[in-house]
C-alpha atoms as one frame of an Amber mdcrd trajectory, in Angstrom:
protein
  -4.659  30.913  -4.907  -5.468  27.236  -4.829  -8.022  25.786  -7.235 -10.346
  23.505  -5.297 -13.383  21.407  -6.040 -15.359  18.763  -4.177 -18.271  16.436
  -4.838 -20.849  19.139  -4.045 -19.225  22.035  -5.839 -19.671  23.323  -9.356
 -17.315  22.179 -12.028 -14.265  24.245 -12.937 -13.354  25.269 -16.455 -11.618
  22.360 -18.161 -13.157  19.730 -15.833 -15.457  17.058 -17.208 -17.296  14.526
 -15.129 -18.920  11.205 -16.076 -20.898   9.012 -13.702 -22.824   5.812 -14.324
 -24.639   3.928 -11.599 -25.340   0.188 -11.879 -27.126  -1.780  -9.179 -25.696
  -5.205  -8.214 -28.381  -7.263  -6.521 -29.903  -5.522  -3.548 -26.790  -4.660
  -1.603 -23.892  -3.457  -3.734 -23.352  -0.689  -6.243 -20.797  -0.263  -8.927
 -20.255   3.369  -9.806 -17.622   3.929 -12.531 -16.642   7.541 -11.780 -14.125
   9.438 -13.848 -12.901  13.010 -13.346 -10.758  14.487 -16.083  -9.115  17.921
 -15.615  -7.331  19.788 -18.367  -5.753  23.028 -17.318  -5.056  25.805 -19.813
  -2.014  26.727 -17.752  -0.690  23.309 -16.810   2.859  24.710 -16.393   1.596
  26.808 -13.477   1.081  23.886 -11.077   4.133  24.853  -9.027   2.603  28.268
  -8.173  -1.070  27.242  -8.176  -1.404  23.495  -7.335  -4.676  21.766  -8.088
  -6.347  20.505  -4.931  -9.027  17.792  -5.011 -11.112  17.323  -1.901 -12.401
  13.981  -0.824 -15.561  14.071   1.287 -15.749  10.418   2.377 -12.824   8.068
   1.964 -12.510   5.275   4.475 -11.998   1.612   5.126 -12.069  -0.072   8.449
  -9.640  -2.500  10.097 -10.725  -4.219  13.286  -9.024  -3.086  16.471  -6.735
  -5.663  18.005  -5.006  -2.961  20.073  -7.008  -3.019  23.303  -6.361  -6.662
  24.130  -2.767  -6.472  22.990  -2.095  -3.419  25.115  -3.341  -5.239  28.201
  -1.084  -8.211  27.485   2.101  -6.228  26.828   1.304  -3.005  28.688   4.821
  -2.703  30.242   6.670  -3.056  26.923   4.289  -2.243  24.064   6.485  -2.272
  20.963   6.359  -3.990  17.595   8.176  -7.135  18.695   6.000  -7.779  21.729
   2.817  -6.868  19.866   3.651  -9.333  17.058   4.469 -12.064  19.577   1.141
 -11.508  21.328  -0.621 -11.722  17.930   1.094 -14.990  17.055  -0.016 -16.430
  20.423  -3.585 -15.178  20.058  -4.363 -15.135  16.355  -6.513 -18.272  16.528
  -9.009 -16.175  18.563  -9.659 -14.341  15.297 -11.359 -16.770  12.836 -10.432
 -16.564   9.198 -14.144 -16.537   8.334 -14.781 -13.224  10.085 -11.477 -11.466
  10.724 -10.096  -9.252   7.976  -7.005  -8.566  10.018  -6.286 -12.334  10.263
  -6.691 -12.730   6.487  -4.484  -9.725   5.727  -1.827 -11.253   7.948  -2.145
 -14.616   6.196  -1.697 -12.928   2.800   1.692 -11.590   3.893   2.651 -14.887
   5.595   2.699 -16.630   2.205   5.759 -14.541   1.215   7.894 -15.937   4.107
   8.890 -12.499   5.346  11.760 -12.231   7.795  10.760 -11.641  11.417  11.555
  -7.933  11.445   9.473  -7.328   8.287   6.521  -9.243   9.685   6.737  -7.303
  12.937   6.813  -3.975  11.032   3.831  -4.905   8.889   1.684  -5.974  11.873
   2.717  -2.848  13.765   1.246  -0.879  10.904  -2.017  -2.845  10.975  -2.270
  -2.490  14.709  -1.831   1.296  14.749  -3.955   2.013  11.677  -6.248   4.792
  12.999 -10.012   4.209  13.308 -11.632   5.685  10.189  -8.339   5.427   8.375
  -8.353   7.696   5.327 -11.277   9.742   6.578  -8.615  12.141   7.967  -7.450
  12.992   4.480  -8.638  16.480   3.639  -7.297  17.198   0.177  -4.912  16.087
  -2.569  -2.265  18.461  -3.881  -0.726  18.124  -7.324   2.643  19.720  -8.002
   5.617  19.363 -10.334   8.570  17.507  -8.752  11.683  16.494 -10.697  10.043
  17.472 -13.952   6.878  15.344 -13.412   3.505  15.834 -11.742   3.287  14.248
  -8.311   0.470  14.120  -5.780   0.579  14.553  -1.987  -2.184  14.593   0.624
  -3.085  17.020   3.387  -4.516  15.571   6.583  -7.141  17.149   8.717  -6.479
  17.660  12.483  -7.147  14.610  14.648 -10.405  15.046  16.644  -8.957  13.575
  19.854  -5.562  13.534  21.666  -5.646   9.728  21.686  -5.997   9.568  17.944
  -3.232  12.135  17.514  -0.875   9.961  19.617  -1.829   7.003  17.427  -1.189
   9.019  14.305   2.258   9.972  15.563   3.153   6.265  15.767   1.917   5.574
  12.249   3.668   8.705  10.888   6.989   7.509  12.204   6.426   4.017  10.730
   5.375   5.343   7.323   8.508   7.502   7.029  10.640   4.493   8.054   9.015
   2.304   5.367   9.489   4.929   2.656  13.166   5.437   3.535  13.969   1.744
   3.742  11.626   0.076   1.286  10.405   2.490  -1.389  12.647   1.330  -4.215
  11.500  -2.273  -4.078   8.014  -1.427  -2.848   7.190   0.591  -5.980   7.916
  -2.531  -8.021   6.235  -5.229  -5.974   3.559  -3.239  -4.098   3.045  -0.077
  -6.195  -0.400   0.775  -4.883   0.574   0.626  -1.212   3.893   2.318  -1.638
   2.453   5.168  -3.699  -0.241   5.717  -1.122   2.503   6.096   1.493   4.370
   8.462  -0.797   1.193  10.486  -1.180   0.667  10.794   2.586   4.240  10.837
   3.868   6.624  11.292   0.915   7.580  14.878   1.779   7.981  14.013   5.436
  10.569  11.395   4.362  12.348  13.949   2.217  11.113  12.275  -0.960   8.861
  13.130  -3.816   5.110  12.528  -3.791   3.138   9.712  -5.402   2.510   8.799
  -9.027  -1.001  10.241  -9.734  -1.797   7.341 -12.080  -1.246   4.819  -9.266
  -3.368   6.837  -6.903  -6.084   7.228  -9.506  -6.308   3.461  -9.920  -6.298
   2.937  -6.153  -9.211   5.340  -5.675 -11.234   4.297  -8.768 -14.227   2.003
  -8.687 -13.582  -1.726  -8.998 -15.320  -3.651 -11.761 -14.967  -7.205 -10.435
 -14.411  -8.723  -6.987 -15.211 -11.794  -4.964 -13.685 -14.561  -2.816 -10.972
 -16.992  -3.828 -11.478 -20.710  -4.504  -9.893 -22.329  -1.485  -8.205 -21.916
   1.834  -8.633 -18.640   3.711  -9.210 -16.694   0.447 -12.669 -18.260   0.159
 -13.790 -16.105   3.096 -12.482 -12.800   1.629 -14.882 -10.942  -0.656 -12.083
  -8.657  -1.919  -9.605 -11.369  -2.902 -10.170 -11.100  -6.677 -10.279  -7.280
  -6.650  -6.938  -7.236  -8.514  -5.440  -6.478 -11.900  -5.652  -9.110 -14.591
  -2.271 -10.740 -15.320  -0.975 -13.122 -17.999   0.867 -16.305 -17.362   4.151
 -14.386 -17.051   2.748 -12.223 -14.296   2.496  -9.117 -16.493  -0.457  -6.844
 -15.992  -2.803  -6.959 -19.019  -5.754  -5.056 -17.597  -5.981  -2.772 -14.572
  -9.020  -2.042 -12.427  -9.793   0.198  -9.444  -9.734  -0.828  -5.853 -12.832
   0.985  -4.436 -15.871  -1.227  -3.916 -19.101   0.751  -3.645 -22.030  -0.615
  -1.633 -25.275   0.465  -0.135 -25.355   1.703   3.521 -25.572  -1.066   6.079
 -23.670  -3.646   4.060 -20.108  -4.573   4.986 -17.707  -6.725   3.043 -16.160
  -9.551   5.029
């Protein structure tokens, strides 16, 4: 029997919940939200995993796919898609295009061509609604430590299912090729992949602490001081580091806001 709880369900024994709501101006909300679960039979996770349901969990990425598909219809692969993007990226102003800014953030690392193509292929095929397809989180013991994986709800359309097949293949590829380094230099992203596709890649799930941080409320955010970062409201939504690059204070990555407001 699986233990399950959601935002509208009663609390289970051992679970404590704390919520504080703070209004920020007239548009944004900061909601520090902590769920702590202490199981009296923690050693029984293998037989009875704890499942946490997420009702709404999404972020949006603009769709560059339609125009690209028209341009490279006969050979729509990651190399041609990236070439098309390089030729057309000026059509997507830094002031208004999140996709353009995400691409620029990677460009500063001087990635080799194949890595840049793989990254853009992932952006391009990110499904509309993104993480809204996640149905539940499963916690189980793997290699003597607790790990978390995610279950996905069925895709509502055949077109979306085909798109998910592309992203599934890419996620498994990334985990098999890049997980070792990724967990050191991009721990949030790599652990999210491990949560959604770790078992499909024949690997263990994600570190629950990394996922907890990723899905926790942010305390501070805002644009950068210059260049393209001045247009990105999420640029400073990061951990605080010292002059050696060591993390001295972590914060969540979820920015709460009122309906009708969208971060640029």
